[in-house]
Short mmCIF file of C-alpha atoms and ligand atoms in Angstrom, two decimals:
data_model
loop_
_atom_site.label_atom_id
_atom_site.label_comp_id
_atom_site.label_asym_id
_atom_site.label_seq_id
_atom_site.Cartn_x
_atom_site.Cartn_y
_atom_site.Cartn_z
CA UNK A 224 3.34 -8.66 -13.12
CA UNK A 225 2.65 -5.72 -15.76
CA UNK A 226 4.51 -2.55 -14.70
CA UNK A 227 1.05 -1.09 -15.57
CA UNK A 228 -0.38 -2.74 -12.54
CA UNK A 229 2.42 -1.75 -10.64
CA UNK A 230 1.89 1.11 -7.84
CA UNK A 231 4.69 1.78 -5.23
CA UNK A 232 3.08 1.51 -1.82
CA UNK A 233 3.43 5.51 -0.41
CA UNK A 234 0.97 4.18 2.44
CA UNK A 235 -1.59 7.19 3.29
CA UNK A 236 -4.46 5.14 4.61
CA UNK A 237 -4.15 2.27 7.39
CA UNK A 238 -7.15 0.29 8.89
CA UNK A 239 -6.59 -3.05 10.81
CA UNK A 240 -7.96 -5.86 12.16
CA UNK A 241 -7.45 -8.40 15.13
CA UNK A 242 -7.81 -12.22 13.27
CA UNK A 243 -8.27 -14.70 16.56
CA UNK A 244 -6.04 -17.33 15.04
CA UNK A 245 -2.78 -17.90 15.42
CA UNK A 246 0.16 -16.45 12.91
CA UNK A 247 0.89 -19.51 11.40
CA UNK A 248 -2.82 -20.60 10.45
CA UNK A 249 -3.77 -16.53 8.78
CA UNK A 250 -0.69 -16.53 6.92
CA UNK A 251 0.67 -19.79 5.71
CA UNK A 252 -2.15 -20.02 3.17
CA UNK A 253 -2.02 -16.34 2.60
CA UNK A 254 1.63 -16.68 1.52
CA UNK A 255 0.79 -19.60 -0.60
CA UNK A 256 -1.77 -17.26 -2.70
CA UNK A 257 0.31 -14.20 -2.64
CA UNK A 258 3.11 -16.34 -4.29
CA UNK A 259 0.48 -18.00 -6.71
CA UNK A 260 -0.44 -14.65 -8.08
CA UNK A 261 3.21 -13.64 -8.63
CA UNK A 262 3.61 -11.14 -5.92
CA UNK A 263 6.21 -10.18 -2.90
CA UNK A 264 6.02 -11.55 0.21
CA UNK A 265 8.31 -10.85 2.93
CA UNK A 266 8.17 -13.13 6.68
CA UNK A 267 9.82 -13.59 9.41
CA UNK A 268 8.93 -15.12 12.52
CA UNK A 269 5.68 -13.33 13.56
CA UNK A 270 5.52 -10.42 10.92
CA UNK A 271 4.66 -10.99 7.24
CA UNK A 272 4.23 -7.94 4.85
CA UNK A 273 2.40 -8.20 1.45
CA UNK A 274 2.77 -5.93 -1.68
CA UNK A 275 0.17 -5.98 -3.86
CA UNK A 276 -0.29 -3.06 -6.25
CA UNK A 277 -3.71 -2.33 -3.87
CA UNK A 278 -1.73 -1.21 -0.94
CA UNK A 279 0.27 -3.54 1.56
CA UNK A 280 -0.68 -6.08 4.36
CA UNK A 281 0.94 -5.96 7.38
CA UNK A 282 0.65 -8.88 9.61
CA UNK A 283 2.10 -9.23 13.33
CA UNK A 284 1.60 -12.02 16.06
CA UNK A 285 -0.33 -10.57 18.82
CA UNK A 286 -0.04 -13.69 21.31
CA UNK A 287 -2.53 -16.08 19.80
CA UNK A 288 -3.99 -13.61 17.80
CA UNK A 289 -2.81 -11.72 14.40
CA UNK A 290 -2.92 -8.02 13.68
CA UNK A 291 -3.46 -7.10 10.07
CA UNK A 292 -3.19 -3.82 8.93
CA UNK A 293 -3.93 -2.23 5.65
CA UNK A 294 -2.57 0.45 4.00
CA UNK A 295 -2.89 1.85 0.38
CA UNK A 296 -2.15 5.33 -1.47
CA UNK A 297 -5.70 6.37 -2.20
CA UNK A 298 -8.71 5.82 0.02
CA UNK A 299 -10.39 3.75 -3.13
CA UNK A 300 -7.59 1.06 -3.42
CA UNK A 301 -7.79 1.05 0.51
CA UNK A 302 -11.48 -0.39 0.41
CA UNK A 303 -10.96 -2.60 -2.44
CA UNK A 304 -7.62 -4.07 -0.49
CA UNK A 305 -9.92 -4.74 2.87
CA UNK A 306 -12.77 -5.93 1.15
CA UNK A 307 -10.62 -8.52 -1.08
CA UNK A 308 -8.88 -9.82 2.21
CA UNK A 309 -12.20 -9.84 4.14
CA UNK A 310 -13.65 -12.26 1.27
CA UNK A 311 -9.90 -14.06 1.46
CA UNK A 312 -10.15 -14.51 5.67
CA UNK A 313 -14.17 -15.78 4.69
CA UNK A 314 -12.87 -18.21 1.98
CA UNK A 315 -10.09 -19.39 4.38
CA UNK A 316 -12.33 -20.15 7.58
CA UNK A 317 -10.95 -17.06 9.44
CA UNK A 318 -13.60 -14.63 8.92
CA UNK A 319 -15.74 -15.72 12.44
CA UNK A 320 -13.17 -14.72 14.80
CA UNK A 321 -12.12 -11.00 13.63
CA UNK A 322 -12.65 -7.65 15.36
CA UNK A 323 -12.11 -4.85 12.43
CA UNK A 324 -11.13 -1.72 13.67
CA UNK A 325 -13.68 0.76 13.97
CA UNK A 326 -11.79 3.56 11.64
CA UNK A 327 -14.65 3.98 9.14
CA UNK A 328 -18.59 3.11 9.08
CA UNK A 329 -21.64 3.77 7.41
CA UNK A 330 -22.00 6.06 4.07
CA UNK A 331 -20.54 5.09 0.61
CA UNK A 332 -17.56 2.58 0.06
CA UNK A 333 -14.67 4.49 -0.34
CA UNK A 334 -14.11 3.27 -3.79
CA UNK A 335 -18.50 3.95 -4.60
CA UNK A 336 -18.64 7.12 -6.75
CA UNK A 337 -22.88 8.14 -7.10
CA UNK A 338 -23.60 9.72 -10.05
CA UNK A 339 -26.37 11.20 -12.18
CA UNK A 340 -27.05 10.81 -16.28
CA UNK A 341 -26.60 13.87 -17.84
CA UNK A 342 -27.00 12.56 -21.11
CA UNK A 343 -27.34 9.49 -23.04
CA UNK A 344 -26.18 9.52 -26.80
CA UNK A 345 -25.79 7.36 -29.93
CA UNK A 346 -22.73 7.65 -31.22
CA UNK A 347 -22.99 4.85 -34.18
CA UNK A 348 -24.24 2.05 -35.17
CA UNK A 349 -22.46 0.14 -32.14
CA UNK A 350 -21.92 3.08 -29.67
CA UNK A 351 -23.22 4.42 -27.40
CA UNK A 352 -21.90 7.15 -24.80
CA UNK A 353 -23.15 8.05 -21.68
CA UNK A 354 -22.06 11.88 -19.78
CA UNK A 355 -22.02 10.90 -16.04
CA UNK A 356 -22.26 14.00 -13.76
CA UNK A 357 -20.46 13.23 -10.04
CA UNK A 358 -17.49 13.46 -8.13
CA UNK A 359 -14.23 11.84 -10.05
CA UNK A 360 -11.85 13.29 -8.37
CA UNK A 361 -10.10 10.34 -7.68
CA UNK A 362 -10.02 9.32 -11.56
CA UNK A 363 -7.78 12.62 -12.14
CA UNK A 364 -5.08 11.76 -10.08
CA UNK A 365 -2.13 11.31 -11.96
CA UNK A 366 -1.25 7.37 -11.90
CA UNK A 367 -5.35 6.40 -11.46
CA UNK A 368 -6.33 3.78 -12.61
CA UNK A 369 -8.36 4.20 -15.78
CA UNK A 370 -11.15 1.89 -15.06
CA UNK A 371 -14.33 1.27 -13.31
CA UNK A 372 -17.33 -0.98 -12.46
CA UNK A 373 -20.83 -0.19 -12.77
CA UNK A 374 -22.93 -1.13 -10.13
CA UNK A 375 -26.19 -2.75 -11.47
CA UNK A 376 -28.06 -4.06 -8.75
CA UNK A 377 -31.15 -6.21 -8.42
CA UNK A 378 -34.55 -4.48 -9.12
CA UNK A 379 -35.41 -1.92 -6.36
CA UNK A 380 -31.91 -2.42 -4.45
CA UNK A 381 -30.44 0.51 -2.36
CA UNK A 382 -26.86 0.99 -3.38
CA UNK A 383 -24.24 -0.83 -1.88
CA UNK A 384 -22.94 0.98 1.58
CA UNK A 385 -20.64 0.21 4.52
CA UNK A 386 -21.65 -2.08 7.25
CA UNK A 387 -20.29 -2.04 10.72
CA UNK A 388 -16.79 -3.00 9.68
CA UNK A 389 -16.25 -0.73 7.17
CA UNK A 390 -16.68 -3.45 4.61
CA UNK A 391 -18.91 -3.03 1.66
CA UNK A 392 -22.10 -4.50 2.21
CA UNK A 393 -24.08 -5.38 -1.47
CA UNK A 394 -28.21 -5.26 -0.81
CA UNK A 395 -29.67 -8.84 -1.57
CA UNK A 396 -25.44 -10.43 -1.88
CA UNK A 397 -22.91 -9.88 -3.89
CA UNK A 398 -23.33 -12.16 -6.51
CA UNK A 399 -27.08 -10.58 -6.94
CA UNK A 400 -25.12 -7.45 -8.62
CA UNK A 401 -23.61 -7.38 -12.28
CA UNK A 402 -20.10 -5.27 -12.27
CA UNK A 403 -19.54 -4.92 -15.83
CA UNK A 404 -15.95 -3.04 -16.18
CA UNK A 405 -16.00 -0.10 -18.21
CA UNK A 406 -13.16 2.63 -19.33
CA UNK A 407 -13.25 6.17 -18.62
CA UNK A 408 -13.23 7.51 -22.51
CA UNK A 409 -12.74 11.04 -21.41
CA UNK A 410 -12.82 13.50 -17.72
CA UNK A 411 -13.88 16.74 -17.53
CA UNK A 412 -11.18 19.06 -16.35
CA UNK A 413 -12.83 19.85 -13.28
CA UNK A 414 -13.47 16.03 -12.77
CA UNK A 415 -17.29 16.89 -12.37
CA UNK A 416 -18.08 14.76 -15.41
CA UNK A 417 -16.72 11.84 -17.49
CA UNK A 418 -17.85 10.24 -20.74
CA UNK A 419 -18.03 6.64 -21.14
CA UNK A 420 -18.33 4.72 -24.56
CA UNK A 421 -20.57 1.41 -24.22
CA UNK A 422 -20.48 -1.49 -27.18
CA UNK A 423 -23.76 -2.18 -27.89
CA UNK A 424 -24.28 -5.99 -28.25
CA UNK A 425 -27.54 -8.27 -27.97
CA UNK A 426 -27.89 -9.94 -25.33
CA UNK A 427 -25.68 -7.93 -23.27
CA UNK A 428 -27.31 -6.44 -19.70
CA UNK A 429 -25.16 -2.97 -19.83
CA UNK A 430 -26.79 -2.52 -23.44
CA UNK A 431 -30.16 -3.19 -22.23
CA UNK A 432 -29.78 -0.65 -19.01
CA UNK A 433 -28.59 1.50 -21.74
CA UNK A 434 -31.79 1.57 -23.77
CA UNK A 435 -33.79 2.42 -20.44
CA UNK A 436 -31.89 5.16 -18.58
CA UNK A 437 -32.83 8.51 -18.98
CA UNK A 438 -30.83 11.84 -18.47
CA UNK A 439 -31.33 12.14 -14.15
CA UNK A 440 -31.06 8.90 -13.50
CA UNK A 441 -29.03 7.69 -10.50
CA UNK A 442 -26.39 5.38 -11.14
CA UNK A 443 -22.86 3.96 -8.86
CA UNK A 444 -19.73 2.96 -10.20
CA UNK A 445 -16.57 1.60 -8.48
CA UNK A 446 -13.43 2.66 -9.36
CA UNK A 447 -10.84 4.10 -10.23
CA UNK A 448 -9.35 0.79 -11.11
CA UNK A 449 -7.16 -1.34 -13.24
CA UNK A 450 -4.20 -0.42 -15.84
CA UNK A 451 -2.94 3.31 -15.70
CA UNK A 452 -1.36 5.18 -18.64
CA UNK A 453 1.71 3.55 -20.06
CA UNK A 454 4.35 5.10 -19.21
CA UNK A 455 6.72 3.84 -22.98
CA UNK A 456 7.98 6.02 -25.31
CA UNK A 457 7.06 3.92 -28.00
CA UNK A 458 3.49 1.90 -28.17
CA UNK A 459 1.93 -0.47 -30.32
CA UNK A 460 -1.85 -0.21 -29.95
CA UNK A 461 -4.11 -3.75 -30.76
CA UNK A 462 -7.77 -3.91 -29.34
CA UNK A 463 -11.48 -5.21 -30.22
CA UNK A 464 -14.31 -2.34 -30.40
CA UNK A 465 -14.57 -3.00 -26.27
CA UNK A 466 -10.95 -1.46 -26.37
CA UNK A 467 -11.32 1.63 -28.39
CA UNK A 468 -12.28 3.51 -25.61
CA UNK A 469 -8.85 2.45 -23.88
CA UNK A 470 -6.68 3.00 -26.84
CA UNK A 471 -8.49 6.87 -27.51
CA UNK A 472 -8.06 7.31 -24.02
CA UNK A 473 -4.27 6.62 -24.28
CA UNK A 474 -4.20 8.53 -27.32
CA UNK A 475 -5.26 11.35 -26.01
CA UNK A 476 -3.44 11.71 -22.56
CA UNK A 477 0.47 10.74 -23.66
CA UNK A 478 2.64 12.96 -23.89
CA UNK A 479 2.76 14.52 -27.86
CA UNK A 480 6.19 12.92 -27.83
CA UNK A 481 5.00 9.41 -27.57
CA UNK A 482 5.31 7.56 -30.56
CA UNK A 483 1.81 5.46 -31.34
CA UNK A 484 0.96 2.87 -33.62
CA UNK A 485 -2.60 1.45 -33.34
CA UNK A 486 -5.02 -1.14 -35.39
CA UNK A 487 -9.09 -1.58 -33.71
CA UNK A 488 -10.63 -4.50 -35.07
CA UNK A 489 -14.51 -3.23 -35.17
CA UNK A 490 -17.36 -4.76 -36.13
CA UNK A 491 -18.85 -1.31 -37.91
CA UNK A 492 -16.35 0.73 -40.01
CA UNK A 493 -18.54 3.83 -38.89
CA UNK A 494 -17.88 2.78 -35.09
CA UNK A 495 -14.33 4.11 -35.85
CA UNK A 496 -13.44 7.32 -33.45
CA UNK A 497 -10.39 9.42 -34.35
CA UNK A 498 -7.72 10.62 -31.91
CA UNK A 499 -7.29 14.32 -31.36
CA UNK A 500 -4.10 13.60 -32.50
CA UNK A 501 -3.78 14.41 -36.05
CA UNK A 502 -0.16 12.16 -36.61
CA UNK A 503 -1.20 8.66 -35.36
CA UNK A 504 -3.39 6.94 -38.19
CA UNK A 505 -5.39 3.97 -36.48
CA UNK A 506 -5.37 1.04 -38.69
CA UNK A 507 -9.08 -0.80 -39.41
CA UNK A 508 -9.75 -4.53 -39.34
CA UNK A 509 -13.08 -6.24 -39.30
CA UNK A 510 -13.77 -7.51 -35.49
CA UNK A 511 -15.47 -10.89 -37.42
CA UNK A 512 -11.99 -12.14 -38.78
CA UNK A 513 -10.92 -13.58 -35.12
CA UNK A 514 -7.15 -13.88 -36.82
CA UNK A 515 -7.14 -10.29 -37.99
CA UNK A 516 -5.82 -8.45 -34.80
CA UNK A 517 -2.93 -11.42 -34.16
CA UNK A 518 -1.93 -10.99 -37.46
CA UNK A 519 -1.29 -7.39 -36.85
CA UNK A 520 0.22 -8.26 -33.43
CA UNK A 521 2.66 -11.21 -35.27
CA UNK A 522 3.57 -8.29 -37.66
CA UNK A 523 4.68 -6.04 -34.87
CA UNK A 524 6.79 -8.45 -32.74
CA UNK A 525 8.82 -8.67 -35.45
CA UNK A 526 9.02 -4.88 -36.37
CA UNK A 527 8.36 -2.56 -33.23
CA UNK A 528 11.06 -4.16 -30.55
CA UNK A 529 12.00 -2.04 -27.94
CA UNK A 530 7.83 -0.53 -28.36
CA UNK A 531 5.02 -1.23 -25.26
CA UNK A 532 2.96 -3.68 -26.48
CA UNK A 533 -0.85 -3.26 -25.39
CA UNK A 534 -3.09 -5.81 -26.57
CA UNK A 535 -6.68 -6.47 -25.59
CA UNK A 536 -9.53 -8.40 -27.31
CA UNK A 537 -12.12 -11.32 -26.42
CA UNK A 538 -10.46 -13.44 -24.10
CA UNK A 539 -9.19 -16.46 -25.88
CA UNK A 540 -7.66 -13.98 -28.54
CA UNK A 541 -5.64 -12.21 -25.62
CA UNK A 542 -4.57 -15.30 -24.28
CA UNK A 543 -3.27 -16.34 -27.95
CA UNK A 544 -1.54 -13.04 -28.21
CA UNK A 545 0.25 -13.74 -24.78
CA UNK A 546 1.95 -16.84 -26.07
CA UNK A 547 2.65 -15.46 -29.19
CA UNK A 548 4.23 -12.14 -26.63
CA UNK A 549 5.76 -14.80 -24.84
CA UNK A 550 7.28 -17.32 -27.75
CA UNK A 551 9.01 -14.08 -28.91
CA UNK A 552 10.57 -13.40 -26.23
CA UNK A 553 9.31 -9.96 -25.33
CA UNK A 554 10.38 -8.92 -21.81
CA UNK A 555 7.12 -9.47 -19.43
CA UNK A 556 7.65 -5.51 -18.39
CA UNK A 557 6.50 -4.13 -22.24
CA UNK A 558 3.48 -5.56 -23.14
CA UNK A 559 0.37 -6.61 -21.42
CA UNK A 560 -2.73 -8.49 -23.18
CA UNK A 561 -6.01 -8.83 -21.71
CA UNK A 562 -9.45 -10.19 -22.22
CA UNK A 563 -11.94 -7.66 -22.13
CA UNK A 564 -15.26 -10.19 -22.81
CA UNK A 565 -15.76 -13.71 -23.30
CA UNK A 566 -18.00 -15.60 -25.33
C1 LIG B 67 -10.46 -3.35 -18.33
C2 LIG B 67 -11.71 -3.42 -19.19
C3 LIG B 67 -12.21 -2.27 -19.76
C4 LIG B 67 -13.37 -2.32 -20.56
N1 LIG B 67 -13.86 -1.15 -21.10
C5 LIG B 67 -14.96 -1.21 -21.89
C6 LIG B 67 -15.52 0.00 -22.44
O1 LIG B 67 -15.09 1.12 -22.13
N2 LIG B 67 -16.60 -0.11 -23.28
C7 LIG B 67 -17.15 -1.34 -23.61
O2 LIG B 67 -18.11 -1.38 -24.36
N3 LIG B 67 -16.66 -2.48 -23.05
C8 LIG B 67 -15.60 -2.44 -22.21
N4 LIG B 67 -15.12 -3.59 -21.65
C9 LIG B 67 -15.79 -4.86 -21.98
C10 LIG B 67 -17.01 -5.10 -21.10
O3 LIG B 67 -16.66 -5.13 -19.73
C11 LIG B 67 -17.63 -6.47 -21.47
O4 LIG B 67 -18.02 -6.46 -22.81
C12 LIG B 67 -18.78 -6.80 -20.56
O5 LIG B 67 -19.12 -8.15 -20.75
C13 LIG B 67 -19.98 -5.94 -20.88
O6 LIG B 67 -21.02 -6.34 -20.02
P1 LIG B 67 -22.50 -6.44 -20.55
O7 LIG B 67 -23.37 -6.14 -19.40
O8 LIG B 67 -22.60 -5.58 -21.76
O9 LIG B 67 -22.63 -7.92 -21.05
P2 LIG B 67 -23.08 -9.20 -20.20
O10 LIG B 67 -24.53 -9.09 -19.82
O11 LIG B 67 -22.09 -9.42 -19.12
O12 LIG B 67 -22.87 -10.34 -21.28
C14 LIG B 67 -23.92 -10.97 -21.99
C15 LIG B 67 -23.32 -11.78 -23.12
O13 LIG B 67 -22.74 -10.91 -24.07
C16 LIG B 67 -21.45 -11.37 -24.45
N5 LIG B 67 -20.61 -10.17 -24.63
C17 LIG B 67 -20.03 -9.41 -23.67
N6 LIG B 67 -19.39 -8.35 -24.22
C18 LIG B 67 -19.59 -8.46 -25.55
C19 LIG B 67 -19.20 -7.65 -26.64
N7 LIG B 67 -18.50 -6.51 -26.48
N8 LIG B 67 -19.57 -8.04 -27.88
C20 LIG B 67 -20.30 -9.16 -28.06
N9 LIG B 67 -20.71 -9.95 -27.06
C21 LIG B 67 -20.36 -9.61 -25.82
C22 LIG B 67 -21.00 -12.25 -23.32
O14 LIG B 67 -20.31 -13.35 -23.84
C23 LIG B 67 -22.25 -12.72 -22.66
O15 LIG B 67 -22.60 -14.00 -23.13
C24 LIG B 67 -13.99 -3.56 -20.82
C25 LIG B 67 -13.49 -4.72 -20.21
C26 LIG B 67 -12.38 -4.65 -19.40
C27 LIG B 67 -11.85 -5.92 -18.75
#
């Protein structure tokens, strides 16, 4: 597991549910994918906890029952912990006999922020960036995540709310709704705004709701999610134009002292942003040459050890780059690659 991902549980939110099956049957198979996915699980006979860097699962044998109980440090990781393990309980045949806890109903999911388009601007040839006027709080914590979803829903959908269980509940299903994940590119200090930098690219239905929205619009986003500022002294930068927004992000909030080298592999020179730091030089490749940013990466595994290594690029590229990572024999804890798109 990346020590981005990483959150120590400091539990401040609990909500809980009665499951009517038996201990055994909820969490033998939830043990099983816990393990899978390379997390902790600790059980004994009739109490199992689960760390997951959402929160923590807490389950107890209540006769021939089991009592699950959630708890996570910020109210948004606590609905995106019960909604995961309400779609787990579905998948695993254990959703019809639950009673959730009545702690939390109606309104917006704790993790829905609703905001309004204060302005929609072309940045260059590939870019465009959007001001979003709302509530982000949550995204100025220190240790948020530094990622979100848009919420696109079908034509003429209400946004998504909370049904009776305090679960989110998505007008016309789930699957009707495209989540796209985007990056916060930069917060405004009061939290009442935040910038985001979209990659125009044809085809693609964030680039097309682009072209259409207008300053007022309404729009939701989930979040915050995902990887948080590193935390290294040292960093080694690699990412596609759908990372630039990540890397200028980190660019921008480390501490001066950090020491960052970066390459962006673009598909427009003139897409190029420059940090507002003046010492770290960001290296150019052309986003076309699918070798370019591993050759970079090769080049630094054999140069920067002892650096963070933060790699992120179409999806077949970061899972080259993870093997390469891996074949070096980089510890697991410094580096972290990940597909942003796929093809
Ligand atoms: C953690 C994370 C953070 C991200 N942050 C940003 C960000 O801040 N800004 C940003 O622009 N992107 C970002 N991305 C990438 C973005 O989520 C994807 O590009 C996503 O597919 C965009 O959705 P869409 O609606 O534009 O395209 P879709 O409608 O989902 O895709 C349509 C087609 O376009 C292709 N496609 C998708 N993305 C691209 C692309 N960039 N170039 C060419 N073809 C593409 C797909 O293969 C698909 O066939 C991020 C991804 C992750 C995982």
């Amino acid at each position: 597991m990346s020590d981005l991902l990483a959150t120590p549980v400091k539990p401040l939110t609990a909500h809980s549910a009665l499951i009517g099956a038996s201990f055994d049957r909820v969490c033998d198979p939830i043990e099983k994918i816990v393990l899978d996915m390379g997390y902790e699980v600790r059980r004994e006979t009739a109490r199992m906890e689960v760390d997951i860097p959402l929160g923590q699962v807490i389950f107890d044998a209540d006769g021939a029952q089991t009592r699950v109980q959630f708890s996570s440090p910020t109210p948004p990781q606590l609905q995106m912990l019960k909604d995961l393990y309400a779609r787990r309980f579905e998948s695993l045949g254990l959703a019809a006999g639950i009673k959730w806890a009545k702690e939390q109903q109606g309104g917006m999911p704790l993790n829905q922020v609703g905001c309004t388009i204060a302005d929609v601007t072309r940045l260059s040839p590939g870019f465009a960036r959007l001001r979003l006027q709302g509530g982000f709080s949550m995204f100025a914590q220190s240790g948020a995540g530094l990622h979100f979803r848009f919420l696109l829903g079908p034509e003429g959908a209400a946004m998504p709310s909370l049904d009776e269980n305090g679960l989110t509940f998505w007008p016309g299903g789930q699957e009707a709704w495209h989540r796209p994940v985007f990056t916060v590119r930069q917060l405004g200090k009061d939290a009442d705004w935040m910038d985001v930098d979209i990659a125009l690219h044809d085809g693609g239905r964030t680039t097309q709701w682009v072209a259409a929205v207008q300053p007022g619009d309404q729009v939701a986003l989930s979040g915050p999610s995902g990887s948080k500022l590193p935390t290294a002294e040292r960093l080694v930068l690699l990412g596609d134009e759908t990372a630039m927004p990540v890397m200028m992000n980190i660019m921008d909030n480390m501490p001066k002292t950090a020491e960052i080298t970066a390459a962006l592999a673009l598909r427009h020179p003139d897409d190029m942003q420059d940090p507002r730091r003046s010492d770290i030089a960001v290296a150019h490749c052309d986003m076309a040459d699918e070798d370019a940013l591993l050759t970079k990466l090769a080049q630094h595994l054999e140069t920067d050890r002892g650096a963070y290594v933060f790699f992120a690029a179409e999806k077949t590229q970061a899972a080259r780059a993870r093997e390469m990572i891996k074949a070096a024999g980089w510890p697991a804890s410094a580096a972290r690659a990940a597909g942003y798109w796929g093809k």
